Amino acid sequence: MLLLALLPILFNPSFSSLFHKWTQWSEGLSHGFLLIGIFVYLVYAELPFVYQRCAKLHTASIGLGLAFFSLCWALFALIDFNLLAELSLLALLFFAIAYIYGPNTAWSQRFLLAIPIFAITLWDQLNGGLVNLSGLVVGELVRMFGIPAVIDGNSIFIPYGHIVIADGCSGLRYFIIALAMGYLISYLNGYREKQLVPVLLIAALLALVTNWIRIFILILVGFYTEMQSSLMNDHDLFGWLLFAGICLPALYFAPVRKRQAAALEANGQPTSIRILMALLLLSAGPLMYLIAPSPSSETSIAVNLPISFKPASDNSDELWSQNLAQEVPSEWNQYFTRAQAQLTITSYRRAKKGEKLVPYIGSLYPSSSWSKAPIDNSHFRLADATAELQHKTSGKKVLQIQWFQVGDFHSASSRVTKLLQVPALLAGKDTFRLITLTQPCDQRGCTTATESLSTMAAEIHAAIKE
């Protein structure tokens, strides 16, 4: 219990971030405090853990693992890479128990020690996929029931309005809580991996079905009330009532059996020196975080490009693509034009230790009014950088080449870009950029725009350096 009490103190940056998320009652981790409270109680119920001696070599290896994950936490916390920092904390908890009580004891408690995984930001990575899946399933339901509608990805146009299956409609909250309930049932019943997997699959399916039914009912309500129902603006309570109506009966009828305690034979008690060593190894990361230097803000983050790119102001009439504005925080936006093409360079630099090097990247284009179709990008070195955007009402088409720069590293993938924070930090770099090239397509298609933008992209890629 002392270890659990010390973790929020030693690793305060991560826990402060988690505490904030757990208090956002409308977000996906609003169950965090309750779940962690259950976890602490279950740990208390398991005490005292069985102590088993192991070879000195094994103890030393576990100690190295404990120090390694503590230092990994510091590295990820310095750039506010929440997910990897939180996963490092889970590994730290396991290695600390293994170091103090022995690896067999830690392994026997693996299901207990994994409970906090349902209270971290790991699940946020699923949000986009769940939104797309919801749009696909609900779109098929709309077609099956013959509701007059035009379906374009996550946008559903009915005669009385436009319904967008946005990020908040992913059902992520139901998904995480259903998985957590299924996992707790499995733990209390003493299930092992073979029994655990089917339970989690059933829990996930129930959560997904709940969300799909919820969205479909809202579409029906919007259609038959001509979008006038109050439910169209405030349906949070409705969603939870539907979730309870579907998932609680499944929880009630879930089989119950008495959990058998792990059959481990104790051979003594951990010494005070062993516990002290565990705490010292655990403190390696927080100490590194404390002494790490803060970022410098002396150098300019403005970009100098060849004179063939003409600077333009952000309110210039030449910038016809301003409705493609990115939802990315910036300290400096630079706008350029060249022939029909437009270039936007969004620059950002973390201001202090513990801030993200790569800021939160929202939608890179307004998906409510534009749809995106990947096209052949073999002409450009950054995979997946090129896309064709089409306005959902006017049909206007725009070609876009877009990529990220983190320090001296480049990528067109937002996920890879987040990982590039680590080598950039180790290289002492603190600047992030989003480079966006756009050009309208002509009546024959986007072939001309592709050739033009690929040439410009190569020039820009060579010219931009931190």
Coordinates of C-alpha atoms in Angstrom, one line a residue:
M1 CA 0.0 0.0 0.0
L2 CA 3.0 2.3 0.6
L3 CA 4.0 1.8 -3.0
L4 CA 0.5 2.8 -4.3
A5 CA 0.6 5.9 -2.1
L6 CA 4.0 6.9 -3.3
L7 CA 3.3 6.6 -7.0
P8 CA 1.1 9.7 -7.4
I9 CA 3.8 11.7 -5.6
L10 CA 6.9 10.4 -7.5
F11 CA 5.1 10.5 -10.9
N12 CA 3.0 13.6 -10.3
P13 CA 3.0 14.9 -14.0
S14 CA 1.2 11.7 -15.2
F15 CA -1.1 11.5 -12.3
S16 CA -2.1 15.2 -12.5
S17 CA -3.0 14.7 -16.2
L18 CA -5.0 11.6 -15.3
F19 CA -6.8 13.3 -12.4
H20 CA -7.9 16.0 -14.8
K21 CA -9.3 13.5 -17.3
W22 CA -11.0 11.5 -14.5
T23 CA -12.9 14.7 -13.5
Q24 CA -14.2 15.3 -17.0
W25 CA -17.6 13.6 -16.4
S26 CA -18.6 13.8 -20.1
E27 CA -15.4 12.2 -21.3
G28 CA -14.2 8.6 -21.8
L29 CA -12.3 8.3 -18.6
S30 CA -14.9 9.7 -16.2
H31 CA -15.0 6.3 -14.4
G32 CA -11.3 6.6 -13.5
F33 CA -11.6 7.5 -9.8
L34 CA -14.1 4.7 -9.2
L35 CA -12.0 2.1 -11.0
I36 CA -8.8 3.1 -9.2
G37 CA -10.7 3.0 -5.9
I38 CA -11.9 -0.6 -6.7
F39 CA -8.3 -1.5 -7.6
V40 CA -6.9 -0.2 -4.4
Y41 CA -9.5 -2.1 -2.4
L42 CA -8.7 -5.3 -4.3
V43 CA -5.0 -4.9 -3.7
Y44 CA -5.7 -4.4 0.0
A45 CA -7.8 -7.5 0.0
E46 CA -4.9 -9.5 -1.5
L47 CA -2.3 -8.4 1.1
P48 CA 0.0 -9.6 2.3
F49 CA 1.6 -10.8 -0.9
V50 CA 3.6 -14.0 -0.8
Y51 CA 7.3 -13.4 -0.7
Q52 CA 9.5 -15.8 -2.7
R53 CA 13.3 -15.6 -2.9
C54 CA 14.9 -15.7 -6.3
A55 CA 18.4 -15.8 -7.7
K56 CA 20.5 -12.7 -7.3
L57 CA 20.9 -12.5 -11.1
H58 CA 17.1 -12.5 -11.5
T59 CA 16.8 -9.8 -8.9
A60 CA 19.4 -7.7 -10.6
S61 CA 17.6 -8.1 -13.9
I62 CA 14.3 -7.1 -12.5
G63 CA 16.0 -4.1 -10.8
L64 CA 17.4 -3.0 -14.2
G65 CA 13.9 -3.4 -15.7
L66 CA 12.5 -1.2 -12.9
A67 CA 15.1 1.5 -13.5
F68 CA 14.6 1.3 -17.2
F69 CA 10.9 1.8 -17.2
S70 CA 11.3 4.6 -14.6
L71 CA 13.7 6.4 -17.0
C72 CA 11.3 5.7 -19.9
W73 CA 8.5 7.3 -18.0
A74 CA 10.7 10.4 -17.5
L75 CA 11.5 10.6 -21.2
F76 CA 7.8 10.4 -22.2
A77 CA 6.6 12.7 -19.4
L78 CA 9.1 15.4 -20.5
I79 CA 7.2 15.6 -23.9
D80 CA 3.8 14.9 -22.3
F81 CA 3.5 11.7 -24.3
N82 CA 0.7 10.5 -22.0
L83 CA 0.0 7.1 -23.4
L84 CA 3.6 5.7 -23.2
A85 CA 4.2 7.4 -19.9
E86 CA 1.1 5.7 -18.4
L87 CA 2.0 2.3 -19.9
S88 CA 5.5 2.8 -18.3
L89 CA 3.7 3.3 -15.0
L90 CA 1.9 0.0 -15.4
A91 CA 5.2 -1.8 -16.1
L92 CA 6.8 -0.1 -13.1
L93 CA 4.1 -1.4 -10.8
F94 CA 4.6 -4.9 -12.0
F95 CA 8.4 -4.7 -11.8
A96 CA 8.3 -3.1 -8.3
I97 CA 6.1 -6.0 -7.0
A98 CA 8.4 -8.5 -8.8
Y99 CA 11.5 -6.9 -7.2
I100 CA 10.1 -6.8 -3.7
Y101 CA 8.2 -10.1 -3.6
G102 CA 9.6 -12.1 -6.4
P103 CA 8.6 -12.6 -10.1
N104 CA 6.3 -15.6 -9.4
T105 CA 4.3 -13.5 -7.0
A106 CA 4.0 -10.6 -9.5
W107 CA 3.0 -13.0 -12.3
S108 CA 0.3 -14.6 -10.1
Q109 CA -1.1 -11.1 -9.5
R110 CA -0.9 -10.0 -13.2
F111 CA -4.7 -9.8 -13.6
L112 CA -5.0 -7.6 -10.5
L113 CA -2.1 -5.4 -11.5
A114 CA -3.6 -4.9 -15.0
I115 CA -6.9 -3.4 -13.8
P116 CA -5.7 0.3 -14.1
I117 CA -5.3 -0.2 -17.8
F118 CA -9.0 0.7 -18.2
A119 CA -8.3 4.1 -16.6
I120 CA -5.6 5.4 -18.9
T121 CA -5.6 7.1 -22.2
L122 CA -4.8 4.0 -24.2
W123 CA -8.3 3.7 -25.4
D124 CA -8.4 7.1 -27.0
Q125 CA -6.5 5.6 -29.9
L126 CA -9.6 3.7 -30.8
N127 CA -11.9 6.7 -31.1
G128 CA -11.4 7.4 -34.8
G129 CA -11.9 3.8 -35.8
L130 CA -15.0 3.5 -33.6
V131 CA -16.5 6.7 -35.3
N132 CA -15.9 5.2 -38.7
L133 CA -17.3 1.9 -37.7
S134 CA -20.4 3.6 -36.3
G135 CA -20.9 5.5 -39.5
L136 CA -20.6 2.3 -41.6
V137 CA -23.1 0.3 -39.4
V138 CA -25.6 3.1 -38.9
G139 CA -25.5 4.0 -42.6
E140 CA -26.4 0.4 -43.4
L141 CA -29.2 0.5 -40.9
V142 CA -30.6 3.7 -42.5
R143 CA -30.6 2.0 -45.9
M144 CA -32.2 -1.2 -44.5
F145 CA -35.1 0.7 -43.0
G146 CA -35.6 2.8 -46.1
I147 CA -35.1 6.2 -44.5
P148 CA -34.6 8.8 -47.3
A149 CA -31.0 9.9 -46.7
V150 CA -27.7 10.6 -48.4
I151 CA -24.8 8.9 -46.6
D152 CA -21.3 10.2 -47.0
G153 CA -18.9 8.6 -44.5
N154 CA -19.9 9.8 -41.1
S155 CA -22.3 12.4 -42.4
I156 CA -26.0 11.6 -42.9
F157 CA -28.2 14.1 -44.7
I158 CA -31.9 13.6 -44.1
P159 CA -34.6 15.9 -45.6
Y160 CA -34.7 18.0 -42.4
G161 CA -31.0 18.4 -41.6
H162 CA -27.5 17.1 -41.4
I163 CA -26.5 14.6 -38.8
V164 CA -22.8 14.1 -38.2
I165 CA -21.4 11.1 -36.4
A166 CA -18.7 13.1 -34.6
D167 CA -16.0 12.0 -32.2
G168 CA -18.4 12.2 -29.3
C169 CA -20.6 9.6 -31.0
S170 CA -17.8 6.9 -31.2
G171 CA -19.3 5.2 -28.1
L172 CA -15.8 5.1 -26.5
R173 CA -17.2 5.7 -23.0
Y174 CA -19.5 2.7 -23.2
F175 CA -16.7 0.6 -24.8
I176 CA -14.2 1.2 -22.0
I177 CA -16.7 0.8 -19.1
A178 CA -18.1 -2.4 -20.6
L179 CA -14.6 -3.8 -20.9
A180 CA -13.8 -2.8 -17.4
M181 CA -16.9 -4.4 -16.0
G182 CA -16.2 -7.6 -18.0
Y183 CA -12.6 -7.6 -16.8
L184 CA -13.6 -7.2 -13.1
I185 CA -16.1 -10.0 -13.4
S186 CA -13.4 -12.2 -14.9
Y187 CA -11.0 -11.3 -12.1
L188 CA -13.5 -11.9 -9.3
N189 CA -14.3 -15.3 -10.9
G190 CA -10.7 -16.2 -11.2
Y191 CA -10.8 -16.5 -15.0
R192 CA -7.6 -17.1 -16.9
E193 CA -6.8 -16.0 -20.4
K194 CA -9.0 -18.6 -22.1
Q195 CA -12.1 -17.5 -20.2
L196 CA -11.2 -13.8 -20.1
V197 CA -11.0 -13.2 -23.9
P198 CA -14.7 -14.4 -24.6
V199 CA -15.9 -12.2 -21.7
L200 CA -14.2 -9.1 -23.1
L201 CA -15.4 -9.8 -26.6
I202 CA -19.0 -10.0 -25.4
A203 CA -18.6 -6.8 -23.4
A204 CA -17.1 -5.0 -26.4
L205 CA -19.9 -6.2 -28.7
L206 CA -22.6 -5.1 -26.2
A207 CA -21.0 -1.6 -25.9
L208 CA -20.8 -1.2 -29.7
V209 CA -24.3 -2.4 -30.3
T210 CA -25.6 0.0 -27.6
N211 CA -23.9 2.9 -29.4
W212 CA -25.2 1.9 -32.8
I213 CA -28.7 1.6 -31.6
R214 CA -28.4 5.0 -29.8
I215 CA -27.3 6.8 -33.0
F216 CA -29.9 5.1 -35.1
I217 CA -32.7 6.0 -32.7
L218 CA -31.5 9.6 -32.8
I219 CA -31.7 9.6 -36.6
L220 CA -35.2 8.2 -36.4
V221 CA -36.2 10.9 -33.9
G222 CA -34.6 13.6 -36.1
F223 CA -36.4 12.3 -39.2
Y224 CA -39.9 11.9 -37.6
T225 CA -39.7 15.2 -35.6
E226 CA -38.1 17.2 -38.4
M227 CA -35.0 17.7 -36.1
Q228 CA -37.2 19.6 -33.6
S229 CA -36.9 17.1 -30.7
S230 CA -34.8 18.3 -27.7
L231 CA -33.2 14.8 -27.8
M232 CA -31.2 16.0 -30.8
N233 CA -29.3 18.5 -28.7
D234 CA -29.0 16.7 -25.4
H235 CA -28.9 12.9 -25.5
D236 CA -26.2 12.1 -23.0
L237 CA -28.6 10.7 -20.3
F238 CA -30.5 8.8 -23.0
G239 CA -27.3 7.1 -24.0
W240 CA -26.5 6.0 -20.5
L241 CA -30.0 4.7 -19.8
L242 CA -29.8 2.6 -23.0
F243 CA -26.4 1.4 -22.0
A244 CA -27.8 0.3 -18.6
G245 CA -30.7 -1.4 -20.2
I246 CA -28.5 -3.5 -22.4
C247 CA -25.4 -4.1 -20.3
L248 CA -26.7 -4.4 -16.7
P249 CA -28.8 -7.5 -17.4
A250 CA -25.8 -9.1 -19.0
L251 CA -23.8 -8.2 -15.8
Y252 CA -26.6 -9.7 -13.6
F253 CA -26.7 -13.0 -15.5
A254 CA -23.0 -13.4 -15.8
P255 CA -21.8 -16.7 -14.2
V256 CA -20.3 -16.5 -10.8
R257 CA -17.7 -18.9 -9.3
K258 CA -15.4 -18.7 -6.3
R259 CA -11.9 -17.5 -7.1
Q260 CA -9.1 -19.7 -6.0
A261 CA -6.1 -18.0 -4.5
A262 CA -2.7 -18.7 -6.2
A263 CA -0.9 -21.6 -4.6
L264 CA 2.4 -20.0 -3.7
E265 CA 4.6 -21.0 -0.8
A266 CA 6.1 -18.1 1.2
N267 CA 9.7 -18.4 2.4
G268 CA 10.3 -15.3 4.5
Q269 CA 9.5 -11.6 4.3
P270 CA 11.1 -8.9 2.1
T271 CA 13.9 -7.0 3.9
S272 CA 13.9 -3.3 4.5
I273 CA 17.0 -3.0 2.3
R274 CA 15.1 -4.7 -0.6
I275 CA 12.2 -2.3 -0.2
L276 CA 14.5 0.7 0.0
M277 CA 16.4 -0.4 -3.2
A278 CA 13.1 -0.7 -5.0
L279 CA 12.1 2.8 -4.0
L280 CA 15.5 4.1 -5.1
L281 CA 15.3 2.4 -8.5
L282 CA 11.7 3.7 -8.9
S283 CA 12.9 7.2 -8.2
A284 CA 15.4 7.2 -11.1
G285 CA 12.9 8.6 -13.6
P286 CA 11.4 11.3 -11.3
L287 CA 15.0 12.5 -10.6
M288 CA 15.8 12.6 -14.3
Y289 CA 12.6 14.6 -14.9
L290 CA 13.5 17.0 -12.2
I291 CA 17.0 17.8 -13.5
A292 CA 16.1 17.9 -17.2
P293 CA 16.7 21.3 -18.8
S294 CA 13.7 23.5 -19.9
P295 CA 13.3 24.3 -23.6
S296 CA 14.9 27.3 -25.1
S297 CA 12.8 30.0 -26.9
E298 CA 15.5 32.2 -28.2
T299 CA 15.7 31.0 -31.8
S300 CA 13.1 32.0 -34.4
I301 CA 10.6 29.4 -35.7
A302 CA 9.8 31.3 -38.9
V303 CA 10.6 29.5 -42.2
N304 CA 12.6 31.0 -45.1
L305 CA 11.5 29.6 -48.5
P306 CA 12.7 30.2 -52.1
I307 CA 11.5 33.5 -53.5
S308 CA 9.2 31.7 -55.9
F309 CA 6.8 31.3 -53.0
K310 CA 5.0 34.6 -52.5
P311 CA 4.1 35.5 -48.9
A312 CA 0.4 36.2 -48.3
S313 CA -1.6 37.4 -45.3
D314 CA -4.0 35.2 -43.5
N315 CA -6.9 37.3 -44.6
S316 CA -5.9 37.7 -48.2
D317 CA -8.5 37.0 -50.8
E318 CA -5.9 34.8 -52.6
L319 CA -6.3 32.3 -49.8
W320 CA -9.4 30.6 -51.0
S321 CA -8.8 27.5 -48.9
Q322 CA -9.1 29.1 -45.5
N323 CA -12.1 26.9 -44.9
L324 CA -9.6 24.1 -44.7
A325 CA -8.1 25.5 -41.6
Q326 CA -6.4 23.0 -39.3
E327 CA -7.3 22.5 -35.7
V328 CA -3.7 22.5 -34.6
P329 CA -2.3 25.0 -32.0
S330 CA 0.4 27.3 -33.4
E331 CA 2.7 30.0 -32.4
W332 CA 3.4 31.1 -35.9
N333 CA 1.4 30.7 -39.2
Q334 CA 3.0 31.5 -42.5
Y335 CA 1.0 31.7 -45.7
F336 CA 2.5 31.6 -49.2
T337 CA 1.1 31.3 -52.8
R338 CA 2.6 30.1 -56.0
A339 CA 0.6 30.0 -59.2
Q340 CA -2.7 28.4 -58.1
A341 CA -1.1 26.6 -55.1
Q342 CA -1.3 27.7 -51.5
L343 CA 1.1 26.8 -48.7
T344 CA 0.5 27.0 -45.0
I345 CA 3.2 26.4 -42.5
T346 CA 1.9 26.0 -39.0
S347 CA 4.8 26.1 -36.4
Y348 CA 4.7 25.3 -32.7
R349 CA 7.3 25.1 -30.0
R350 CA 6.8 23.7 -26.6
A351 CA 7.4 26.4 -24.0
K352 CA 8.3 24.4 -20.9
K353 CA 9.4 21.1 -19.7
G354 CA 6.5 18.6 -19.6
E355 CA 4.7 20.1 -22.6
K356 CA 4.0 18.1 -25.7
L357 CA 6.4 18.6 -28.6
V358 CA 3.6 17.5 -30.9
P359 CA 0.4 19.4 -29.9
Y360 CA -3.0 17.8 -30.0
I361 CA -3.8 17.3 -33.6
G362 CA -7.5 17.7 -34.3
S363 CA -9.2 17.3 -37.6
L364 CA -6.9 18.4 -40.4
Y365 CA -9.9 19.4 -42.5
P366 CA -13.6 20.0 -41.6
S367 CA -15.0 16.5 -42.2
S368 CA -18.5 17.8 -41.8
S369 CA -18.3 19.6 -45.1
W370 CA -15.4 17.9 -46.9
S371 CA -14.8 14.3 -47.7
K372 CA -11.3 12.8 -48.2
A373 CA -10.2 10.2 -50.7
P374 CA -6.5 8.9 -50.7
I375 CA -4.9 8.8 -54.1
D376 CA -1.7 7.5 -55.6
N377 CA 1.2 9.2 -53.9
S378 CA 4.1 7.3 -55.3
H379 CA 5.5 10.7 -56.6
F380 CA 6.2 11.9 -53.1
R381 CA 8.6 10.4 -50.6
L382 CA 6.2 10.7 -47.6
A383 CA 3.6 7.9 -47.7
D384 CA 0.0 8.8 -47.3
A385 CA 0.7 12.5 -47.6
T386 CA -1.5 13.1 -50.6
A387 CA -5.3 13.3 -50.6
E388 CA -8.1 14.6 -52.7
L389 CA -10.7 16.6 -50.8
Q390 CA -14.2 17.1 -52.2
H391 CA -16.8 19.6 -50.8
K392 CA -19.9 17.6 -49.9
T393 CA -22.4 20.2 -51.3
S394 CA -20.6 22.1 -54.1
G395 CA -18.6 19.2 -55.3
K396 CA -15.5 21.3 -55.5
K397 CA -12.3 19.3 -55.5
V398 CA -8.9 20.2 -53.9
L399 CA -5.7 18.3 -54.0
Q400 CA -3.7 18.4 -50.7
I401 CA -0.2 17.3 -49.8
Q402 CA 0.4 17.5 -46.0
W403 CA 3.1 16.3 -43.7
F404 CA 4.6 16.9 -40.3
Q405 CA 8.1 17.9 -39.1
V406 CA 9.3 17.2 -35.6
G407 CA 12.8 18.6 -35.1
D408 CA 14.7 17.3 -38.2
F409 CA 12.3 14.3 -38.7
H410 CA 9.4 14.2 -41.2
S411 CA 6.3 12.0 -41.5
A412 CA 2.9 12.1 -43.0
S413 CA 1.4 10.0 -40.3
S414 CA 0.2 11.6 -37.1
R415 CA 0.8 8.4 -35.1
V416 CA 4.4 8.2 -36.3
T417 CA 4.8 11.9 -35.7
K418 CA 4.0 11.4 -32.0
L419 CA 6.6 8.7 -31.8
L420 CA 9.2 11.0 -33.4
Q421 CA 9.0 13.2 -30.4
V422 CA 11.3 10.9 -28.6
P423 CA 14.3 11.0 -30.9
A424 CA 13.7 14.8 -31.4
L425 CA 13.8 15.4 -27.7
L426 CA 17.0 13.3 -27.4
A427 CA 18.5 15.5 -30.2
G428 CA 17.5 18.6 -28.3
K429 CA 14.9 19.8 -30.7
D430 CA 11.7 21.6 -29.6
T431 CA 9.9 22.7 -32.8
F432 CA 7.0 21.1 -34.6
R433 CA 5.6 22.1 -38.0
L434 CA 2.6 21.1 -40.1
I435 CA 3.1 21.8 -43.8
T436 CA 0.0 22.0 -46.0
L437 CA 0.0 22.4 -49.8
T438 CA -3.3 22.8 -51.6
Q439 CA -4.4 23.4 -55.2
P440 CA -7.8 23.3 -56.8
C441 CA -8.3 20.5 -59.3
D442 CA -9.5 21.4 -62.9
Q443 CA -12.4 19.9 -64.8
R444 CA -10.2 17.0 -66.1
G445 CA -9.3 15.9 -62.6
C446 CA -6.3 16.4 -60.3
T447 CA -3.5 15.2 -62.5
T448 CA -2.1 18.7 -63.2
A449 CA -2.4 19.6 -59.5
T450 CA -0.6 16.4 -58.5
E451 CA 2.4 17.1 -60.8
S452 CA 2.6 20.7 -59.7
L453 CA 2.3 20.1 -55.9
S454 CA 4.7 17.1 -55.9
T455 CA 7.4 19.4 -57.4
M456 CA 6.7 22.1 -54.8
A457 CA 6.7 19.6 -52.0
A458 CA 10.1 18.3 -52.9
E459 CA 11.4 21.9 -52.9
I460 CA 9.8 22.7 -49.5
H461 CA 11.0 19.5 -48.0
A462 CA 14.6 20.3 -48.9
A463 CA 14.3 23.9 -47.8
I464 CA 12.7 23.6 -44.4
K465 CA 15.1 22.9 -41.6
E466 CA 14.8 23.6 -37.9

